[in-house]
PDB file of C-alpha atoms in Angstrom:
ATOM      1  CA  MET A   1     -21.424  42.067 -10.262  1.00  0.00           C
ATOM      2  CA  ARG A   2     -18.475  43.387  -8.228  1.00  0.00           C
ATOM      3  CA  ASP A   3     -16.348  41.659  -5.612  1.00  0.00           C
ATOM      4  CA  ARG A   4     -14.997  43.350  -2.490  1.00  0.00           C
ATOM      5  CA  ASP A   5     -11.961  44.698  -4.399  1.00  0.00           C
ATOM      6  CA  GLY A   6     -14.176  46.395  -6.988  1.00  0.00           C
ATOM      7  CA  ALA A   7     -13.662  43.878  -9.804  1.00  0.00           C
ATOM      8  CA  ILE A   8     -16.535  43.563 -12.287  1.00  0.00           C
ATOM      9  CA  SER A   9     -17.437  40.233 -13.858  1.00  0.00           C
ATOM     10  CA  ALA A  10     -16.640  39.616 -17.504  1.00  0.00           C
ATOM     11  CA  ARG A  11     -20.336  38.919 -18.075  1.00  0.00           C
ATOM     12  CA  GLN A  12     -21.250  42.400 -16.794  1.00  0.00           C
ATOM     13  CA  LEU A  13     -18.476  44.101 -18.769  1.00  0.00           C
ATOM     14  CA  LEU A  14     -19.739  42.461 -21.951  1.00  0.00           C
ATOM     15  CA  ALA A  15     -23.317  43.478 -21.220  1.00  0.00           C
ATOM     16  CA  ASP A  16     -22.209  47.092 -20.624  1.00  0.00           C
ATOM     17  CA  PHE A  17     -20.202  47.085 -23.849  1.00  0.00           C
ATOM     18  CA  ARG A  18     -23.177  45.926 -25.884  1.00  0.00           C
ATOM     19  CA  THR A  19     -25.214  48.924 -24.705  1.00  0.00           C
ATOM     20  CA  GLN A  20     -22.700  51.400 -26.170  1.00  0.00           C
ATOM     21  CA  GLU A  21     -22.989  52.988 -29.591  1.00  0.00           C
ATOM     22  CA  ARG A  22     -20.930  51.126 -32.175  1.00  0.00           C
ATOM     23  CA  VAL A  23     -18.453  53.452 -33.850  1.00  0.00           C
ATOM     24  CA  SER A  24     -17.526  51.219 -36.761  1.00  0.00           C
ATOM     25  CA  GLN A  25     -17.885  47.699 -38.053  1.00  0.00           C
ATOM     26  CA  GLY A  26     -15.051  45.235 -38.224  1.00  0.00           C
ATOM     27  CA  GLU A  27     -14.103  43.268 -41.301  1.00  0.00           C
ATOM     28  CA  LEU A  28     -12.570  39.921 -42.066  1.00  0.00           C
ATOM     29  CA  ILE A  29      -9.067  40.008 -43.501  1.00  0.00           C
ATOM     30  CA  GLN A  30      -7.674  37.250 -45.701  1.00  0.00           C
ATOM     31  CA  PHE A  31      -4.292  35.548 -45.464  1.00  0.00           C
ATOM     32  CA  ASP A  32      -2.581  33.407 -48.093  1.00  0.00           C
ATOM     33  CA  GLY A  33       0.792  31.870 -48.795  1.00  0.00           C
ATOM     34  CA  VAL A  34       0.975  29.565 -45.764  1.00  0.00           C
ATOM     35  CA  GLY A  35      -0.331  26.324 -47.276  1.00  0.00           C
ATOM     36  CA  GLU A  36      -2.993  24.544 -45.225  1.00  0.00           C
ATOM     37  CA  ARG A  37      -2.037  26.304 -41.998  1.00  0.00           C
ATOM     38  CA  ASP A  38      -4.220  28.795 -40.139  1.00  0.00           C
ATOM     39  CA  VAL A  39      -3.247  32.382 -39.339  1.00  0.00           C
ATOM     40  CA  TYR A  40      -4.705  33.736 -36.094  1.00  0.00           C
ATOM     41  CA  ASN A  41      -3.969  35.735 -32.910  1.00  0.00           C
ATOM     42  CA  VAL A  42      -2.550  38.471 -35.105  1.00  0.00           C
ATOM     43  CA  THR A  43      -1.273  41.883 -34.028  1.00  0.00           C
ATOM     44  CA  ALA A  44      -2.795  45.157 -35.110  1.00  0.00           C
ATOM     45  CA  PRO A  45      -1.148  46.524 -38.280  1.00  0.00           C
ATOM     46  CA  PHE A  46       2.075  48.442 -37.610  1.00  0.00           C
ATOM     47  CA  SER A  47       4.571  50.423 -39.680  1.00  0.00           C
ATOM     48  CA  MET A  48       8.194  49.316 -40.121  1.00  0.00           C
ATOM     49  CA  ASP A  49      10.780  49.803 -42.867  1.00  0.00           C
ATOM     50  CA  GLY A  50       8.282  51.847 -44.876  1.00  0.00           C
ATOM     51  CA  MET A  51       5.666  49.083 -44.901  1.00  0.00           C
ATOM     52  CA  ILE A  52       2.465  48.236 -43.060  1.00  0.00           C
ATOM     53  CA  LEU A  53       2.857  44.798 -41.487  1.00  0.00           C
ATOM     54  CA  ILE A  54       0.866  42.316 -39.412  1.00  0.00           C
ATOM     55  CA  ALA A  55       2.505  39.634 -37.272  1.00  0.00           C
ATOM     56  CA  GLY A  56       0.497  36.442 -36.958  1.00  0.00           C
ATOM     57  CA  ARG A  57       0.583  32.973 -35.446  1.00  0.00           C
ATOM     58  CA  VAL A  58       0.780  30.380 -38.233  1.00  0.00           C
ATOM     59  CA  GLU A  59      -0.080  26.821 -37.283  1.00  0.00           C
ATOM     60  CA  PRO A  60      -1.560  23.521 -38.534  1.00  0.00           C
ATOM     61  CA  ARG A  61      -4.835  22.586 -36.840  1.00  0.00           C
ATOM     62  CA  ASP A  62      -3.527  19.281 -35.452  1.00  0.00           C
ATOM     63  CA  THR A  63      -0.517  20.650 -33.533  1.00  0.00           C
ATOM     64  CA  GLU A  64       0.695  23.603 -31.466  1.00  0.00           C
ATOM     65  CA  LEU A  65       4.004  23.758 -33.346  1.00  0.00           C
ATOM     66  CA  ALA A  66       3.481  27.313 -34.537  1.00  0.00           C
ATOM     67  CA  GLU A  67       5.670  29.998 -35.993  1.00  0.00           C
ATOM     68  CA  THR A  68       5.263  33.756 -36.045  1.00  0.00           C
ATOM     69  CA  MET A  69       5.382  35.312 -39.515  1.00  0.00           C
ATOM     70  CA  LEU A  70       5.187  38.876 -40.799  1.00  0.00           C
ATOM     71  CA  PHE A  71       2.629  39.679 -43.509  1.00  0.00           C
ATOM     72  CA  VAL A  72       2.158  42.526 -45.995  1.00  0.00           C
ATOM     73  CA  GLU A  73      -1.036  43.383 -47.844  1.00  0.00           C
ATOM     74  CA  GLY A  74      -1.143  42.817 -51.584  1.00  0.00           C
ATOM     75  CA  THR A  75      -2.908  45.004 -54.131  1.00  0.00           C
ATOM     76  CA  ASP A  76      -5.760  42.480 -54.038  1.00  0.00           C
ATOM     77  CA  GLY A  77      -6.290  43.114 -50.316  1.00  0.00           C
ATOM     78  CA  ILE A  78      -4.904  39.708 -49.273  1.00  0.00           C
ATOM     79  CA  TRP A  79      -2.092  39.518 -46.690  1.00  0.00           C
ATOM     80  CA  ARG A  80       0.863  37.287 -47.592  1.00  0.00           C
ATOM     81  CA  PRO A  81       4.205  36.526 -45.916  1.00  0.00           C
ATOM     82  CA  HIS A  82       6.777  39.280 -46.357  1.00  0.00           C
ATOM     83  CA  ALA A  83       9.545  37.595 -48.331  1.00  0.00           C
ATOM     84  CA  GLY A  84      12.293  39.742 -46.823  1.00  0.00           C
ATOM     85  CA  ALA A  85      11.299  39.340 -43.183  1.00  0.00           C
ATOM     86  CA  PRO A  86      12.512  36.709 -40.729  1.00  0.00           C
ATOM     87  CA  SER A  87      10.095  34.157 -39.268  1.00  0.00           C
ATOM     88  CA  TYR A  88      10.174  32.819 -35.728  1.00  0.00           C
ATOM     89  CA  PRO A  89       9.681  29.045 -35.255  1.00  0.00           C
ATOM     90  CA  LYS A  90       8.004  27.877 -32.025  1.00  0.00           C
ATOM     91  CA  LEU A  91       6.718  31.403 -31.341  1.00  0.00           C
ATOM     92  CA  GLN A  92       2.991  31.793 -30.674  1.00  0.00           C
ATOM     93  CA  ASP A  93       0.675  34.779 -30.162  1.00  0.00           C
ATOM     94  CA  PRO A  94       2.895  37.676 -31.269  1.00  0.00           C
ATOM     95  CA  CYS A  95       2.768  41.198 -29.858  1.00  0.00           C
ATOM     96  CA  VAL A  96       4.559  44.360 -30.951  1.00  0.00           C
ATOM     97  CA  SER A  97       5.441  47.715 -29.407  1.00  0.00           C
ATOM     98  CA  PHE A  98       7.751  50.594 -30.251  1.00  0.00           C
ATOM     99  CA  ILE A  99      10.221  51.721 -27.613  1.00  0.00           C
ATOM    100  CA  GLY A 100      12.177  54.744 -28.806  1.00  0.00           C
ATOM    101  CA  ASP A 101      13.467  53.970 -32.291  1.00  0.00           C
ATOM    102  CA  GLU A 102      13.188  50.212 -31.833  1.00  0.00           C
ATOM    103  CA  LEU A 103      10.521  47.676 -32.632  1.00  0.00           C
ATOM    104  CA  VAL A 104       9.984  45.100 -29.900  1.00  0.00           C
ATOM    105  CA  LEU A 105       8.444  41.840 -31.125  1.00  0.00           C
ATOM    106  CA  GLY A 106       7.355  39.334 -28.502  1.00  0.00           C
ATOM    107  CA  GLY A 107       5.655  35.973 -28.474  1.00  0.00           C
ATOM    108  CA  VAL A 108       5.100  32.823 -26.462  1.00  0.00           C
ATOM    109  CA  GLU A 109       7.911  30.333 -27.021  1.00  0.00           C
ATOM    110  CA  PHE A 110       6.544  26.765 -26.986  1.00  0.00           C
ATOM    111  CA  PRO A 111       7.643  24.085 -26.423  1.00  0.00           C
ATOM    112  CA  VAL A 112      10.715  24.709 -24.283  1.00  0.00           C
ATOM    113  CA  SER A 113      12.469  22.501 -21.728  1.00  0.00           C
ATOM    114  CA  LEU A 114      12.389  24.124 -18.306  1.00  0.00           C
ATOM    115  CA  PRO A 115      14.030  23.027 -15.036  1.00  0.00           C
ATOM    116  CA  GLY A 116      11.983  20.726 -12.804  1.00  0.00           C
ATOM    117  CA  ARG A 117       9.343  20.002 -15.435  1.00  0.00           C
ATOM    118  CA  ASP A 118       8.953  16.824 -17.468  1.00  0.00           C
ATOM    119  CA  ALA A 119       6.239  18.182 -19.772  1.00  0.00           C
ATOM    120  CA  PRO A 120       6.989  20.898 -22.338  1.00  0.00           C
ATOM    121  CA  GLY A 121       6.904  24.405 -20.887  1.00  0.00           C
ATOM    122  CA  TRP A 122       6.513  27.912 -22.251  1.00  0.00           C
ATOM    123  CA  ARG A 123       7.843  31.422 -21.747  1.00  0.00           C
ATOM    124  CA  MET A 124       7.806  34.675 -23.669  1.00  0.00           C
ATOM    125  CA  ALA A 125      10.695  35.672 -25.926  1.00  0.00           C
ATOM    126  CA  PHE A 126      11.358  39.267 -27.011  1.00  0.00           C
ATOM    127  CA  TYR A 127      13.297  40.623 -29.994  1.00  0.00           C
ATOM    128  CA  ARG A 128      14.394  44.233 -30.572  1.00  0.00           C
ATOM    129  CA  GLY A 129      15.853  46.219 -33.454  1.00  0.00           C
ATOM    130  CA  GLU A 130      15.603  49.354 -35.599  1.00  0.00           C
ATOM    131  CA  SER A 131      14.751  47.302 -38.694  1.00  0.00           C
ATOM    132  CA  LEU A 132      13.311  43.882 -39.454  1.00  0.00           C
ATOM    133  CA  GLU A 133      16.743  42.582 -40.424  1.00  0.00           C
ATOM    134  CA  SER A 134      18.316  43.759 -37.162  1.00  0.00           C
ATOM    135  CA  LEU A 135      15.786  42.169 -34.784  1.00  0.00           C
ATOM    136  CA  ARG A 136      17.670  40.188 -32.149  1.00  0.00           C
ATOM    137  CA  LEU A 137      16.640  38.180 -29.121  1.00  0.00           C
ATOM    138  CA  PHE A 138      17.255  40.173 -25.948  1.00  0.00           C
ATOM    139  CA  LEU A 139      14.966  38.738 -23.272  1.00  0.00           C
ATOM    140  CA  HIS A 140      13.208  35.640 -22.023  1.00  0.00           C
ATOM    141  CA  GLY A 141      10.376  36.318 -19.598  1.00  0.00           C
ATOM    142  CA  PRO A 142       9.612  34.299 -16.456  1.00  0.00           C
ATOM    143  CA  ASP A 143       8.885  30.611 -16.955  1.00  0.00           C
ATOM    144  CA  HIS A 144       5.196  29.839 -17.640  1.00  0.00           C
ATOM    145  CA  MET A 145       4.124  33.473 -17.944  1.00  0.00           C
ATOM    146  CA  LYS A 146       2.192  34.791 -20.957  1.00  0.00           C
ATOM    147  CA  ASP A 147       0.693  38.219 -21.729  1.00  0.00           C
ATOM    148  CA  ILE A 148       3.751  40.322 -20.876  1.00  0.00           C
ATOM    149  CA  ARG A 149       3.301  43.671 -22.593  1.00  0.00           C
ATOM    150  CA  LEU A 150       5.500  46.765 -22.937  1.00  0.00           C
ATOM    151  CA  GLY A 151       4.731  50.392 -23.746  1.00  0.00           C
ATOM    152  CA  PRO A 152       6.512  53.776 -23.752  1.00  0.00           C
ATOM    153  CA  LEU A 153       5.806  56.433 -21.116  1.00  0.00           C
ATOM    154  CA  PRO A 154       6.059  60.235 -21.640  1.00  0.00           C
ATOM    155  CA  ASP A 155       9.119  60.533 -19.387  1.00  0.00           C
ATOM    156  CA  GLY A 156      11.061  57.930 -21.372  1.00  0.00           C
ATOM    157  CA  ARG A 157      10.502  55.033 -19.007  1.00  0.00           C
ATOM    158  CA  ILE A 158       8.885  51.779 -20.131  1.00  0.00           C
ATOM    159  CA  ALA A 159       5.608  50.460 -18.751  1.00  0.00           C
ATOM    160  CA  VAL A 160       5.582  46.706 -18.157  1.00  0.00           C
ATOM    161  CA  CYS A 161       2.500  44.534 -17.611  1.00  0.00           C
ATOM    162  CA  SER A 162       2.993  41.003 -16.309  1.00  0.00           C
ATOM    163  CA  ARG A 163       0.494  38.136 -15.935  1.00  0.00           C
ATOM    164  CA  PRO A 164       1.401  35.781 -13.070  1.00  0.00           C
ATOM    165  CA  GLN A 165      -0.658  32.686 -12.337  1.00  0.00           C
ATOM    166  CA  GLY A 166      -0.713  30.191  -9.492  1.00  0.00           C
ATOM    167  CA  ALA A 167      -0.005  31.026  -5.875  1.00  0.00           C
ATOM    168  CA  ARG A 168       0.463  34.723  -6.604  1.00  0.00           C
ATOM    169  CA  GLY A 169      -1.847  35.378  -9.538  1.00  0.00           C
ATOM    170  CA  GLY A 170      -4.532  32.700  -9.246  1.00  0.00           C
ATOM    171  CA  ARG A 171      -6.014  31.998 -12.681  1.00  0.00           C
ATOM    172  CA  GLY A 172      -4.292  35.131 -14.029  1.00  0.00           C
ATOM    173  CA  GLN A 173      -3.867  38.716 -12.793  1.00  0.00           C
ATOM    174  CA  ILE A 174      -2.102  41.759 -14.269  1.00  0.00           C
ATOM    175  CA  GLY A 175       1.018  43.101 -12.592  1.00  0.00           C
ATOM    176  CA  PHE A 176       2.531  46.506 -13.374  1.00  0.00           C
ATOM    177  CA  THR A 177       5.981  48.026 -13.065  1.00  0.00           C
ATOM    178  CA  THR A 178       8.295  50.403 -14.929  1.00  0.00           C
ATOM    179  CA  VAL A 179      11.926  50.230 -16.036  1.00  0.00           C
ATOM    180  CA  ASP A 180      14.217  52.960 -17.302  1.00  0.00           C
ATOM    181  CA  SER A 181      15.254  51.170 -20.511  1.00  0.00           C
ATOM    182  CA  LEU A 182      15.066  47.876 -22.375  1.00  0.00           C
ATOM    183  CA  ASP A 183      18.529  47.100 -21.027  1.00  0.00           C
ATOM    184  CA  ASP A 184      17.062  47.158 -17.502  1.00  0.00           C
ATOM    185  CA  LEU A 185      14.218  44.751 -18.320  1.00  0.00           C
ATOM    186  CA  THR A 186      14.759  41.272 -16.847  1.00  0.00           C
ATOM    187  CA  ALA A 187      12.685  38.217 -16.047  1.00  0.00           C
ATOM    188  CA  GLU A 188      13.206  39.049 -12.374  1.00  0.00           C
ATOM    189  CA  SER A 189      11.827  42.593 -12.710  1.00  0.00           C
ATOM    190  CA  ILE A 190       8.786  41.258 -14.581  1.00  0.00           C
ATOM    191  CA  GLU A 191       8.177  38.551 -11.988  1.00  0.00           C
ATOM    192  CA  ALA A 192       8.328  41.108  -9.167  1.00  0.00           C
ATOM    193  CA  ALA A 193       5.796  43.534 -10.706  1.00  0.00           C
ATOM    194  CA  PRO A 194       3.145  44.419  -8.083  1.00  0.00           C
ATOM    195  CA  LEU A 195      -0.375  43.245  -8.895  1.00  0.00           C
ATOM    196  CA  LEU A 196      -3.037  45.781  -9.798  1.00  0.00           C
ATOM    197  CA  THR A 197      -6.214  45.658  -7.700  1.00  0.00           C
ATOM    198  CA  GLY A 198      -9.855  45.327  -8.679  1.00  0.00           C
ATOM    199  CA  GLN A 199      -9.205  43.413 -11.906  1.00  0.00           C
ATOM    200  CA  PHE A 200     -10.936  40.053 -12.188  1.00  0.00           C
ATOM    201  CA  LEU A 201     -13.183  37.865 -10.121  1.00  0.00           C
ATOM    202  CA  THR A 202     -11.523  34.872  -8.470  1.00  0.00           C
ATOM    203  CA  GLU A 203     -13.079  32.422 -10.926  1.00  0.00           C
ATOM    204  CA  GLU A 204     -12.083  34.552 -13.952  1.00  0.00           C
ATOM    205  CA  TRP A 205      -8.753  35.549 -15.411  1.00  0.00           C
ATOM    206  CA  GLY A 206      -7.261  37.977 -17.903  1.00  0.00           C
ATOM    207  CA  GLY A 207      -4.181  39.832 -19.064  1.00  0.00           C
ATOM    208  CA  ALA A 208      -3.043  42.875 -21.019  1.00  0.00           C
ATOM    209  CA  ASN A 209      -3.367  42.703 -24.815  1.00  0.00           C
ATOM    210  CA  GLU A 210      -1.848  46.017 -25.958  1.00  0.00           C
ATOM    211  CA  LEU A 211      -0.709  49.127 -24.087  1.00  0.00           C
ATOM    212  CA  HIS A 212      -1.798  52.503 -25.494  1.00  0.00           C
ATOM    213  CA  LEU A 213      -0.676  55.856 -24.094  1.00  0.00           C
ATOM    214  CA  LEU A 214      -3.663  58.221 -24.043  1.00  0.00           C
ATOM    215  CA  LYS A 215      -3.463  61.995 -24.448  1.00  0.00           C
ATOM    216  CA  ASP A 216      -4.168  62.546 -20.755  1.00  0.00           C
ATOM    217  CA  GLY A 217      -1.173  60.424 -19.760  1.00  0.00           C
ATOM    218  CA  ARG A 218      -3.091  57.287 -18.789  1.00  0.00           C
ATOM    219  CA  LEU A 219      -2.338  53.863 -20.202  1.00  0.00           C
TER     220      LEU A 219
END
């Protein structure tokens, strides 16, 4: 099913995917060292400070008061919190990217008090640094926007995907823009990112998960 802008339904995309040859099988990974809390919405493994790490959302099942923690794999194949790494209270659904020599760690900050809203709000927070110890907060995204993702481009610029909702984005659409450097990235530039066309049906929604630069220059 396609709409007039060329968007294909999620149901059809899933059906098409299931007809493709499976390259490999996934596997369950185990986490420990967080008490009775769950670990989920994790990033793909990434390399930093000579280690392979995974960032994950750590949270009790009866609350959304999460924190983002960094995990390393033990010799027994179980991932446990990295004792030397910082953790990030109130940060959900982490994402990572490398821009130049810096790691950029992002996540959804919740709850936060925002102007004109009585209920708790949310926004994305981003940290940057050349090592785990040097990660520092450098950006808050637009209020009530999740799924902001960054990625490097061949010419040195930075690709930025936004995910507005409401009057401009409906249930959730992907916007795209570029900036010259992390210093140029602001909540205003993210908010103003033009929307891509032909993404999702009106009754569906989505957002970017990770940005990967392919060999042919596409993202």
